[in-house]
Short mmCIF file of C-alpha atoms in Angstrom, two decimals:
data_model
loop_
_atom_site.label_atom_id
_atom_site.label_comp_id
_atom_site.label_asym_id
_atom_site.label_seq_id
_atom_site.Cartn_x
_atom_site.Cartn_y
_atom_site.Cartn_z
CA MET A 1 -15.35 1.64 -9.39
CA SER A 2 -14.25 -0.87 -12.16
CA SER A 3 -15.34 -1.23 -15.39
CA GLN A 4 -17.25 -3.45 -16.40
CA GLN A 5 -15.47 -5.96 -19.84
CA THR A 6 -18.08 -6.65 -21.45
CA HIS A 7 -17.11 -9.03 -24.89
CA ASP A 8 -19.11 -9.83 -27.63
CA PRO A 9 -21.33 -12.69 -27.03
CA ALA A 10 -18.92 -14.69 -28.75
CA SER A 11 -21.79 -16.59 -30.34
CA GLN A 12 -20.05 -18.33 -32.25
CA LEU A 13 -17.63 -19.98 -29.75
CA ARG A 14 -19.00 -23.36 -26.99
CA LYS A 15 -20.72 -22.27 -23.84
CA THR A 16 -20.99 -24.24 -21.18
CA ALA A 17 -23.68 -25.26 -19.04
CA LEU A 18 -22.65 -22.17 -16.83
CA ASN A 19 -21.91 -19.92 -18.96
CA ALA A 20 -25.35 -17.94 -17.80
CA VAL A 21 -23.84 -18.08 -14.37
CA HIS A 22 -20.01 -16.97 -15.36
CA ARG A 23 -21.24 -13.82 -17.26
CA LYS A 24 -23.47 -12.86 -14.26
CA LEU A 25 -20.43 -13.69 -11.98
CA GLY A 26 -19.35 -10.84 -13.62
CA ALA A 27 -16.02 -12.97 -14.42
CA LYS A 28 -14.26 -11.85 -17.98
CA MET A 29 -14.33 -14.46 -20.31
CA VAL A 30 -11.83 -15.78 -22.96
CA ASP A 31 -11.77 -17.81 -26.20
CA PHE A 32 -9.81 -20.52 -24.77
CA GLY A 33 -9.29 -23.35 -27.49
CA GLY A 34 -12.77 -22.39 -29.12
CA TRP A 35 -14.18 -22.66 -25.62
CA ASP A 36 -15.70 -19.35 -24.06
CA MET A 37 -14.59 -19.33 -21.18
CA PRO A 38 -13.57 -17.19 -17.87
CA VAL A 39 -10.41 -16.62 -16.96
CA GLU A 40 -10.52 -14.18 -14.02
CA TYR A 41 -13.25 -13.25 -11.19
CA SER A 42 -12.90 -11.29 -8.05
CA GLY A 43 -8.68 -11.67 -9.43
CA LEU A 44 -6.45 -14.18 -10.68
CA ILE A 45 -3.93 -13.63 -7.62
CA ALA A 46 -7.21 -13.86 -4.78
CA GLU A 47 -8.48 -16.53 -6.91
CA HIS A 48 -5.18 -18.49 -6.22
CA MET A 49 -4.67 -17.83 -3.75
CA ALA A 50 -7.78 -19.41 -2.02
CA VAL A 51 -6.67 -22.65 -3.38
CA ARG A 52 -3.64 -22.87 -2.32
CA THR A 53 -4.70 -21.35 1.17
CA GLY A 54 -8.31 -22.80 1.02
CA VAL A 55 -11.44 -23.58 -1.26
CA GLY A 56 -12.00 -22.39 -4.86
CA VAL A 57 -14.18 -24.07 -7.62
CA PHE A 58 -13.57 -24.25 -11.82
CA ASP A 59 -16.15 -24.55 -14.29
CA VAL A 60 -14.15 -27.39 -16.35
CA SER A 61 -16.45 -28.84 -18.26
CA HIS A 62 -14.55 -27.70 -21.18
CA MET A 63 -12.88 -30.61 -20.77
CA GLY A 64 -13.50 -33.90 -23.16
CA ASP A 65 -15.00 -37.41 -21.74
CA ILE A 66 -13.49 -40.87 -23.85
CA LEU A 67 -15.59 -44.12 -23.00
CA ILE A 68 -14.17 -47.48 -23.38
CA ILE A 69 -16.38 -50.19 -23.24
CA GLY A 70 -15.91 -53.78 -23.86
CA LYS A 71 -14.41 -57.28 -23.83
CA GLN A 72 -10.71 -55.68 -24.80
CA ALA A 73 -11.39 -52.15 -24.05
CA LEU A 74 -8.16 -53.28 -21.80
CA ALA A 75 -6.18 -53.98 -24.24
CA ALA A 76 -7.31 -51.13 -26.25
CA VAL A 77 -6.50 -48.01 -23.84
CA GLN A 78 -2.73 -50.16 -23.35
CA HIS A 79 -2.20 -49.74 -26.63
CA ILE A 80 -2.67 -46.50 -27.03
CA SER A 81 -1.47 -44.96 -23.93
CA MET A 82 1.24 -44.76 -22.40
CA ASN A 83 0.34 -45.54 -18.78
CA ASP A 84 0.01 -49.51 -17.79
CA ALA A 85 -3.26 -49.37 -17.01
CA SER A 86 -3.47 -52.75 -16.33
CA LYS A 87 -1.83 -52.07 -12.90
CA LEU A 88 -5.25 -49.79 -12.82
CA GLN A 89 -7.97 -51.28 -9.79
CA ILE A 90 -11.48 -50.55 -10.88
CA GLY A 91 -11.76 -46.20 -8.67
CA GLN A 92 -8.31 -45.42 -9.04
CA ALA A 93 -7.42 -42.80 -11.80
CA HIS A 94 -3.47 -42.27 -13.53
CA TYR A 95 -1.63 -40.02 -15.62
CA SER A 96 -1.02 -41.05 -19.39
CA ALA A 97 -0.26 -40.25 -22.58
CA LEU A 98 -1.68 -40.78 -25.77
CA LEU A 99 1.97 -40.85 -28.32
CA TYR A 100 1.88 -40.52 -32.38
CA PRO A 101 3.85 -43.52 -33.92
CA GLN A 102 6.65 -40.77 -32.75
CA GLY A 103 6.44 -41.13 -29.52
CA THR A 104 5.05 -37.16 -29.78
CA PHE A 105 2.18 -36.59 -27.66
CA VAL A 106 -1.40 -36.39 -29.26
CA ASP A 107 -2.70 -35.62 -25.67
CA ASP A 108 -2.60 -35.40 -21.78
CA VAL A 109 -4.92 -37.91 -19.85
CA ILE A 110 -6.55 -39.28 -17.17
CA VAL A 111 -7.51 -43.05 -17.88
CA HIS A 112 -9.77 -43.66 -14.88
CA LYS A 113 -10.65 -47.80 -14.39
CA LEU A 114 -14.54 -47.37 -14.19
CA GLY A 115 -15.68 -51.25 -14.30
CA GLU A 116 -13.59 -54.09 -15.03
CA ASN A 117 -14.27 -54.11 -19.20
CA ASP A 118 -15.14 -49.85 -18.77
CA TYR A 119 -13.21 -46.53 -19.01
CA LEU A 120 -12.40 -43.15 -18.12
CA LEU A 121 -10.11 -40.37 -20.30
CA VAL A 122 -10.61 -37.25 -19.21
CA ILE A 123 -8.65 -35.47 -22.17
CA ASN A 124 -8.36 -31.29 -23.24
CA ALA A 125 -10.59 -28.91 -24.63
CA GLY A 126 -8.46 -27.97 -27.52
CA THR A 127 -7.89 -31.54 -28.78
CA ARG A 128 -11.01 -32.76 -28.22
CA GLU A 129 -12.26 -33.74 -31.65
CA LYS A 130 -8.33 -34.91 -32.65
CA ASP A 131 -8.65 -36.98 -29.94
CA TRP A 132 -11.40 -38.57 -30.83
CA ASN A 133 -10.30 -39.33 -33.96
CA TRP A 134 -7.10 -40.95 -32.57
CA VAL A 135 -9.41 -43.00 -29.88
CA ARG A 136 -11.60 -43.82 -32.77
CA GLN A 137 -9.00 -45.09 -35.87
CA ASN A 138 -6.70 -46.90 -32.98
CA VAL A 139 -9.10 -48.36 -31.46
CA SER A 140 -11.13 -50.21 -33.94
CA ARG A 141 -9.72 -53.62 -34.32
CA PHE A 142 -9.84 -54.31 -30.33
CA ASN A 143 -13.12 -55.76 -30.19
CA CYS A 144 -14.31 -52.36 -27.47
CA HIS A 145 -16.34 -49.81 -28.65
CA PRO A 146 -15.78 -45.43 -27.40
CA LYS A 147 -18.25 -42.95 -26.91
CA GLU A 148 -17.69 -39.34 -27.38
CA VAL A 149 -19.46 -38.18 -24.13
CA SER A 150 -18.05 -35.56 -23.56
CA ASP A 151 -21.04 -32.97 -23.63
CA TYR A 152 -23.06 -35.58 -21.51
CA TYR A 153 -20.85 -33.88 -18.37
CA THR A 154 -20.55 -30.71 -16.65
CA GLN A 155 -17.36 -30.50 -14.50
CA LEU A 156 -16.67 -28.77 -11.53
CA ALA A 157 -12.61 -28.89 -9.31
CA ILE A 158 -13.38 -28.87 -5.40
CA GLN A 159 -9.05 -28.02 -4.92
CA GLY A 160 -7.32 -26.80 -2.24
CA PRO A 161 -6.94 -28.13 1.38
CA LYS A 162 -10.29 -27.09 2.46
CA ALA A 163 -12.78 -28.54 -0.61
CA VAL A 164 -12.40 -31.87 0.99
CA ASP A 165 -14.97 -30.26 4.10
CA VAL A 166 -16.98 -28.20 1.47
CA MET A 167 -17.51 -31.95 -0.08
CA ARG A 168 -18.04 -33.47 2.98
CA LYS A 169 -21.28 -31.31 2.90
CA LEU A 170 -22.44 -32.53 -0.65
CA THR A 171 -21.72 -35.91 -0.54
CA ASP A 172 -22.08 -39.17 1.19
CA VAL A 173 -19.20 -41.01 -0.42
CA ASP A 174 -16.78 -41.60 3.00
CA LEU A 175 -14.41 -38.69 1.68
CA ASP A 176 -11.94 -39.91 3.82
CA SER A 177 -10.92 -43.19 2.63
CA VAL A 178 -10.86 -41.83 -1.61
CA LYS A 179 -7.46 -40.89 -1.93
CA GLY A 180 -5.11 -39.10 -4.40
CA TYR A 181 -6.34 -40.33 -8.07
CA TRP A 182 -9.16 -42.19 -7.30
CA PHE A 183 -12.72 -41.85 -7.32
CA LYS A 184 -15.81 -43.59 -6.02
CA TYR A 185 -19.82 -42.44 -6.90
CA GLY A 186 -22.53 -41.84 -4.55
CA THR A 187 -24.63 -38.75 -4.62
CA VAL A 188 -23.91 -35.45 -4.94
CA CYS A 189 -26.06 -32.88 -4.45
CA GLY A 190 -28.98 -34.68 -4.13
CA ILE A 191 -27.72 -36.63 -7.52
CA PRO A 192 -27.27 -40.46 -7.43
CA ASN A 193 -24.50 -42.49 -8.92
CA THR A 194 -22.51 -39.77 -9.81
CA MET A 195 -18.16 -39.98 -10.01
CA VAL A 196 -16.45 -38.12 -7.39
CA ALA A 197 -12.73 -38.04 -7.77
CA ARG A 198 -9.06 -37.01 -5.65
CA THR A 199 -7.88 -35.21 -8.98
CA GLY A 200 -7.52 -31.83 -10.12
CA TYR A 201 -4.91 -30.24 -11.91
CA THR A 202 -3.89 -27.19 -9.53
CA GLY A 203 -1.35 -29.69 -7.17
CA GLU A 204 -3.50 -29.29 -4.29
CA ASP A 205 -5.63 -31.05 -2.60
CA GLY A 206 -9.24 -31.13 -4.19
CA PHE A 207 -12.32 -33.46 -6.27
CA GLU A 208 -14.45 -32.91 -9.99
CA ILE A 209 -17.37 -34.14 -9.61
CA TYR A 210 -18.83 -35.15 -12.86
CA VAL A 211 -22.52 -34.16 -12.88
CA PRO A 212 -24.96 -34.06 -16.04
CA SER A 213 -25.01 -31.24 -18.63
CA ASP A 214 -28.63 -30.12 -17.66
CA GLU A 215 -28.05 -26.00 -17.14
CA PRO A 216 -30.84 -26.57 -14.22
CA THR A 217 -28.92 -29.17 -13.00
CA SER A 218 -25.52 -27.57 -13.14
CA GLU A 219 -26.43 -24.49 -12.12
CA ARG A 220 -28.16 -25.40 -9.06
CA VAL A 221 -25.22 -27.59 -7.91
CA TRP A 222 -23.00 -25.05 -8.52
CA ASN A 223 -25.62 -22.75 -6.11
CA GLU A 224 -25.39 -26.11 -3.93
CA VAL A 225 -21.56 -25.89 -3.81
CA MET A 226 -20.80 -22.51 -3.01
CA GLU A 227 -22.71 -22.12 -0.14
CA ALA A 228 -22.04 -25.11 0.96
CA GLY A 229 -17.82 -22.87 0.91
CA LYS A 230 -19.28 -20.13 2.32
CA GLU A 231 -18.32 -20.61 5.56
CA PHE A 232 -14.93 -22.35 4.01
CA GLY A 233 -13.95 -18.55 2.08
CA ILE A 234 -14.44 -20.74 -1.82
CA ILE A 235 -14.76 -18.39 -4.44
CA PRO A 236 -15.10 -19.26 -7.99
CA CYS A 237 -12.04 -19.45 -10.00
CA GLY A 238 -11.21 -18.96 -13.16
CA LEU A 239 -8.20 -20.95 -16.07
CA GLY A 240 -6.57 -17.82 -14.76
CA ALA A 241 -5.29 -18.63 -11.63
CA ARG A 242 -6.17 -22.10 -13.60
CA ASN A 243 -2.60 -22.19 -15.77
CA THR A 244 -0.79 -20.77 -12.90
CA LEU A 245 -1.34 -23.09 -10.28
CA ARG A 246 -0.68 -25.74 -12.56
CA LEU A 247 2.21 -24.00 -14.33
CA GLU A 248 3.45 -23.97 -9.45
CA SER A 249 3.40 -27.96 -9.55
CA LYS A 250 4.68 -28.34 -13.44
CA MET A 251 1.48 -29.66 -14.21
CA ALA A 252 1.66 -29.95 -18.50
CA LEU A 253 0.09 -27.93 -21.08
CA TYR A 254 -1.04 -29.36 -24.37
CA GLY A 255 0.62 -27.15 -26.22
CA HIS A 256 3.05 -25.74 -24.11
CA GLU A 257 5.34 -28.22 -22.79
CA ILE A 258 3.39 -31.16 -24.65
CA SER A 259 3.04 -31.42 -28.49
CA ASP A 260 3.16 -33.16 -31.49
CA THR A 261 7.12 -32.40 -32.74
CA ILE A 262 7.20 -32.54 -28.69
CA ASN A 263 8.91 -36.22 -27.22
CA VAL A 264 7.83 -37.95 -23.63
CA TRP A 265 11.56 -38.18 -22.55
CA GLU A 266 12.10 -34.76 -23.46
CA ALA A 267 9.06 -33.36 -22.01
CA ASP A 268 10.35 -34.74 -18.42
CA LEU A 269 7.64 -37.76 -18.67
CA GLY A 270 9.12 -40.96 -18.94
CA ARG A 271 8.37 -41.78 -15.01
CA TYR A 272 4.70 -42.25 -16.64
CA ALA A 273 5.59 -43.96 -19.95
CA LYS A 274 5.82 -47.88 -18.93
CA MET A 275 8.11 -49.31 -21.82
CA ASP A 276 7.97 -53.39 -19.95
CA LYS A 277 3.92 -53.03 -19.42
CA GLY A 278 4.54 -54.04 -24.42
CA ASP A 279 3.91 -52.67 -27.11
CA PHE A 280 1.99 -49.65 -27.59
CA ILE A 281 1.54 -46.94 -30.04
CA GLY A 282 4.56 -44.55 -29.50
CA ARG A 283 7.15 -47.15 -28.35
CA SER A 284 9.00 -48.31 -29.93
CA ALA A 285 10.57 -44.53 -31.70
CA LEU A 286 10.83 -43.44 -27.36
CA GLU A 287 13.07 -46.37 -27.16
CA GLU A 288 14.99 -45.46 -30.70
CA ALA A 289 14.87 -41.77 -29.12
CA LYS A 290 16.46 -43.47 -25.84
CA ALA A 291 19.04 -44.22 -27.49
CA ALA A 292 19.95 -41.77 -29.70
CA GLY A 293 19.58 -38.93 -26.73
CA LEU A 294 17.99 -36.34 -26.07
CA LYS A 295 18.59 -32.85 -27.72
CA ARG A 296 16.26 -30.30 -24.78
CA ILE A 297 14.82 -31.88 -21.78
CA LEU A 298 12.44 -29.58 -20.02
CA VAL A 299 13.51 -27.06 -16.88
CA GLY A 300 12.32 -25.40 -14.02
CA LEU A 301 13.70 -21.99 -14.36
CA GLU A 302 13.77 -18.98 -11.65
CA MET A 303 14.48 -15.05 -12.69
CA ILE A 304 17.08 -13.92 -10.32
CA GLU A 305 17.05 -10.55 -11.96
CA ARG A 306 13.61 -7.68 -12.57
CA GLY A 307 12.08 -9.48 -15.02
CA ILE A 308 9.25 -12.09 -16.26
CA GLY A 309 10.03 -14.72 -17.91
CA ARG A 310 6.47 -15.47 -20.24
CA ASP A 311 5.70 -18.37 -22.82
CA GLY A 312 7.23 -17.99 -26.46
CA TYR A 313 10.08 -16.45 -24.67
CA LYS A 314 14.23 -16.75 -25.65
CA ILE A 315 17.14 -18.83 -23.87
CA VAL A 316 20.40 -16.99 -25.58
CA ASP A 317 23.85 -17.77 -24.52
CA ASP A 318 26.42 -14.51 -23.45
CA ALA A 319 26.36 -14.51 -27.38
CA GLY A 320 22.72 -13.48 -28.48
CA ASN A 321 22.16 -17.56 -29.89
CA GLN A 322 18.58 -18.94 -28.86
CA ILE A 323 20.01 -22.33 -27.13
CA GLY A 324 15.89 -22.51 -25.67
CA GLU A 325 12.46 -21.82 -25.61
CA ILE A 326 10.29 -21.03 -22.35
CA THR A 327 7.48 -23.08 -22.71
CA SER A 328 5.09 -21.29 -20.25
CA GLY A 329 5.97 -18.61 -17.69
CA SER A 330 4.42 -16.74 -15.45
CA PRO A 331 4.64 -14.97 -11.75
CA ALA A 332 3.58 -17.42 -9.62
CA PRO A 333 1.72 -15.95 -7.02
CA PHE A 334 1.83 -18.71 -4.53
CA LEU A 335 6.02 -18.99 -4.71
CA LYS A 336 6.11 -15.31 -4.96
CA LYS A 337 8.70 -15.33 -7.99
CA ASN A 338 9.35 -15.24 -11.57
CA ILE A 339 8.81 -19.09 -12.81
CA ALA A 340 9.44 -20.37 -15.84
CA LEU A 341 9.19 -24.04 -18.01
CA ALA A 342 11.80 -24.24 -20.48
CA TYR A 343 13.05 -26.66 -23.02
CA LEU A 344 16.97 -26.30 -22.67
CA PRO A 345 19.58 -28.90 -24.26
CA PRO A 346 20.62 -31.00 -20.81
CA ALA A 347 24.15 -29.34 -20.59
CA MET A 348 22.75 -26.68 -19.60
CA SER A 349 20.07 -28.01 -17.32
CA ALA A 350 22.43 -29.17 -13.60
CA ILE A 351 20.66 -26.83 -10.97
CA ASP A 352 21.78 -23.74 -10.62
CA THR A 353 22.88 -23.52 -14.43
CA VAL A 354 22.44 -19.48 -15.20
CA VAL A 355 20.47 -18.35 -18.04
CA ASN A 356 19.57 -15.85 -20.25
CA VAL A 357 15.76 -14.73 -21.24
CA GLU A 358 15.34 -12.58 -23.58
CA ILE A 359 13.25 -10.00 -22.59
CA ARG A 360 12.35 -7.64 -25.10
CA GLY A 361 15.75 -7.25 -26.48
CA GLN A 362 17.67 -7.56 -23.05
CA LYS A 363 19.11 -10.56 -21.50
CA VAL A 364 17.43 -10.96 -17.79
CA ARG A 365 19.70 -13.87 -15.93
CA ALA A 366 17.15 -17.15 -14.56
CA LYS A 367 18.57 -20.22 -12.88
CA VAL A 368 17.50 -23.38 -13.30
CA VAL A 369 16.07 -24.42 -10.06
CA PRO A 370 14.75 -28.50 -8.87
CA THR A 371 10.72 -28.28 -9.82
CA PRO A 372 8.18 -29.55 -9.29
CA PHE A 373 8.19 -25.47 -7.60
CA TYR A 374 5.42 -25.77 -5.11
CA LYS A 375 4.97 -29.27 -3.45
CA LYS A 376 2.01 -29.18 -1.47
CA PRO A 377 2.88 -29.34 2.61
CA LYS A 378 2.30 -33.29 3.68
CA LYS A 379 -0.92 -33.15 5.66
CA ALA A 380 -0.29 -35.31 9.48
CA VAL A 381 -2.74 -38.29 9.63
CA VAL A 382 -4.70 -38.02 12.01
CA SER A 383 -5.63 -41.31 13.00
CA GLY A 384 -9.65 -41.45 15.11
CA MET B 1 -16.57 4.36 -14.20
CA ALA B 2 -15.80 7.89 -13.26
CA PHE B 3 -12.52 9.64 -15.59
CA PRO B 4 -11.65 12.47 -14.16
CA ALA B 5 -12.89 14.97 -15.76
CA ASP B 6 -9.77 17.27 -16.27
CA TYR B 7 -7.79 14.72 -17.43
CA ARG B 8 -6.67 13.69 -21.47
CA TYR B 9 -6.74 9.78 -22.40
CA THR B 10 -5.34 8.50 -25.74
CA LYS B 11 -7.42 4.72 -27.58
CA GLU B 12 -4.12 2.52 -25.90
CA HIS B 13 -6.25 4.21 -22.62
CA GLU B 14 -3.15 5.91 -20.74
CA TRP B 15 -4.12 9.58 -18.85
CA ILE B 16 -2.40 12.94 -18.89
CA LYS B 17 -3.36 15.57 -16.93
CA VAL B 18 -1.55 18.41 -17.97
CA ASP B 19 -1.02 21.75 -15.14
CA GLY B 20 0.81 23.57 -17.26
CA ASP B 21 4.90 22.98 -18.80
CA THR B 22 4.03 19.19 -17.98
CA GLY B 23 1.80 16.73 -17.77
CA THR B 24 1.63 14.20 -15.30
CA ILE B 25 1.37 10.23 -17.60
CA GLY B 26 -0.68 7.00 -16.42
CA ILE B 27 -2.73 3.71 -17.27
CA THR B 28 -7.08 4.23 -17.00
CA ASP B 29 -9.06 2.11 -14.51
CA HIS B 30 -10.61 0.47 -17.95
CA ALA B 31 -6.77 -0.52 -18.48
CA GLN B 32 -5.44 -2.30 -15.11
CA ASP B 33 -9.72 -3.51 -15.55
CA SER B 34 -8.63 -5.39 -18.66
CA LEU B 35 -5.06 -6.41 -17.08
CA GLY B 36 -5.86 -8.03 -14.34
CA ASP B 37 -3.23 -7.66 -11.31
CA ILE B 38 -0.50 -5.79 -11.93
CA VAL B 39 2.77 -6.71 -10.24
CA PHE B 40 5.77 -5.50 -12.78
CA VAL B 41 6.00 -2.21 -13.87
CA GLU B 42 8.98 -0.61 -16.29
CA LEU B 43 9.20 3.24 -16.40
CA PRO B 44 12.16 4.76 -18.29
CA LYS B 45 14.70 7.86 -16.59
CA THR B 46 14.71 10.79 -15.26
CA GLY B 47 15.77 13.02 -18.31
CA SER B 48 14.50 10.67 -20.46
CA ASP B 49 13.04 11.36 -23.59
CA VAL B 50 9.11 10.15 -24.69
CA GLU B 51 6.68 10.89 -27.47
CA ALA B 52 4.05 11.31 -28.63
CA HIS B 53 2.50 7.22 -29.36
CA LYS B 54 6.11 5.88 -29.01
CA ALA B 55 5.67 3.15 -25.65
CA PHE B 56 7.98 3.68 -22.56
CA GLY B 57 7.54 1.96 -20.46
CA THR B 58 5.76 -1.59 -20.06
CA VAL B 59 3.08 -2.92 -17.62
CA GLU B 60 2.66 -6.40 -16.76
CA SER B 61 -0.13 -8.01 -15.35
CA VAL B 62 0.70 -12.35 -13.62
CA LYS B 63 -1.30 -13.28 -17.31
CA ALA B 64 -0.60 -10.11 -19.70
CA VAL B 65 1.81 -7.98 -20.88
CA SER B 66 1.30 -4.40 -22.39
CA GLU B 67 3.00 -1.80 -24.21
CA LEU B 68 2.66 2.31 -22.42
CA PHE B 69 2.53 4.30 -24.97
CA SER B 70 3.12 8.02 -24.46
CA PRO B 71 0.83 10.43 -25.45
CA VAL B 72 2.94 12.90 -25.71
CA SER B 73 5.99 14.51 -26.46
CA GLY B 74 8.40 15.06 -23.93
CA THR B 75 11.45 14.42 -21.23
CA VAL B 76 10.79 12.83 -18.06
CA THR B 77 11.41 14.60 -14.98
CA ALA B 78 9.27 12.25 -12.62
CA VAL B 79 8.85 9.36 -12.20
CA ASN B 80 6.36 6.89 -9.81
CA ASP B 81 9.03 4.46 -7.73
CA ASP B 82 6.84 3.94 -5.53
CA LEU B 83 5.06 1.68 -8.19
CA ALA B 84 8.47 -0.95 -7.80
CA THR B 85 7.32 -2.71 -5.09
CA ALA B 86 3.89 -1.96 -4.88
CA PRO B 87 2.41 -1.86 -8.23
CA GLU B 88 -0.80 -2.79 -7.56
CA LYS B 89 -1.87 0.27 -6.28
CA ILE B 90 -2.78 0.62 -10.04
CA ASN B 91 -5.38 -1.89 -9.59
CA SER B 92 -6.77 0.06 -6.59
CA ASP B 93 -6.33 3.52 -7.88
CA ALA B 94 -5.35 3.65 -11.82
CA HIS B 95 -5.91 7.26 -11.90
CA GLY B 96 -3.87 8.30 -8.71
CA SER B 97 -0.97 6.09 -9.61
CA TRP B 98 0.49 8.85 -12.01
CA MET B 99 4.31 7.29 -13.85
CA ILE B 100 4.91 9.11 -15.46
CA LYS B 101 5.52 13.87 -15.23
CA VAL B 102 6.64 15.28 -18.58
CA LYS B 103 8.18 18.46 -19.90
CA LEU B 104 6.10 18.79 -22.30
CA LYS B 105 7.40 19.99 -25.70
CA ASN B 106 4.42 21.12 -26.60
CA PRO B 107 1.55 21.94 -23.64
CA ALA B 108 -1.13 21.76 -26.55
CA GLU B 109 -0.20 19.21 -27.28
CA ALA B 110 -2.44 17.23 -25.55
CA ASN B 111 -5.97 19.27 -26.93
CA SER B 112 -6.30 16.79 -29.68
CA LEU B 113 -6.03 13.90 -27.28
CA MET B 114 -10.07 11.97 -26.16
CA SER B 115 -12.45 13.82 -23.25
CA ALA B 116 -13.82 12.12 -20.75
CA ALA B 117 -16.78 11.59 -21.83
CA ASP B 118 -15.15 10.56 -25.68
CA TYR B 119 -13.06 7.78 -23.64
CA GLU B 120 -16.07 6.76 -22.38
CA LYS B 121 -17.50 7.03 -25.29
CA PHE B 122 -14.76 4.85 -26.74
CA VAL B 123 -14.41 2.07 -24.09
CA ALA B 124 -18.29 1.15 -24.27
CA GLU B 125 -17.82 0.82 -28.41
CA GLU B 126 -14.81 -1.19 -28.19
CA SER B 127 -15.61 -3.32 -25.68
#
């Protein structure tokens, strides 16, 4: 019934090892930060709902990976990232960011402590080269060795309340012992020493696995995940659902909520900036910025009149003067509301403050609401 | 892909079905497929004028906004209010989900638009 949209092969775009699989599944492909990636397969809403209520799988192999290895690896990581990596235990990960000396963002990252002198930074796809250059330059004075290993791995994210049931069929890792933001190594789909991390970008329980990036292995693992997930209703999910899922959960996206012109306090990510851990790049600027006071802060908005506020739309006062801007806005498929993240002056950031979003020249009312918009339900602890 | 033979089509992916001096307008199945899950439709009021090749409304999916362009000039005589509460009908039946009916200024105007065969070719070349 539906007409297939077959974009040109986009030969200049980079491809993951699963590109042919996505195309065979009839995914709509888009250029995402220079990558030819699936934006949706069966439909964005169905994919979003699968992750909230069941399980979905994403190819996130476009994400970048940087290893920092050596005697002073910890000191190097502490220098280039704002969270306190000295608090990490082996097998633990945390959210952090690489900052410019101005206290603004090079990128946000997940730092994994693989071993005593061994750290893995998972970075964004669109910022791979920039991040790598930044890391390489800034760790050079430490006794450590940075290594760009992005292309070694096919990274799959299996996400949703039933992700654990799917993974249980595929690995010998004791998944119940892997808490959120922890990881273990084990055999996955017959591949030994595979990293299984309880991480994701959906606000839901789930896992990310890192397998060798050759096409036959990548395709085999993808197919085995799909097969194991069949009884739980697993479906492949694209970047469209990934975006709405992370938005409902108020997770930042580089180039939207965070960028080289937005600082940590403005982005409301101050809880991840450990100012007392010792010096790090951006720290002194952050201290000054805090003392000077904020000019804008990231807030959650919910449309109260009919209309959808979207990325880049202006927030205006009653006279039509711009007072802020939406960084990400969309219908929220699970919440069934039109939501947005936006920068507003602190004086306008209190919950229930009503503001105007300018939509095609019209003022449409929205109000400031608590975030995250969506929080995953607490699971009852089952013992035994 | 079956595009009804008795409709005419625009390059912006609207369809029009002409009966006498009335034109019924919607978007094509190709358009709905490109947009994805449709969640919002903004249409003009009955009695307002639309102009050929000019925007008459908006359709939004979860991820995109798209303007609706009128295939012809005329006056809106009816609006499909069902789409305000059930815009997803456009996804399931684009060629049956009309948006507006228009009293045509010039009933011959639609003849210059693409036939189903031409449109099918156009879509194949565009993608």
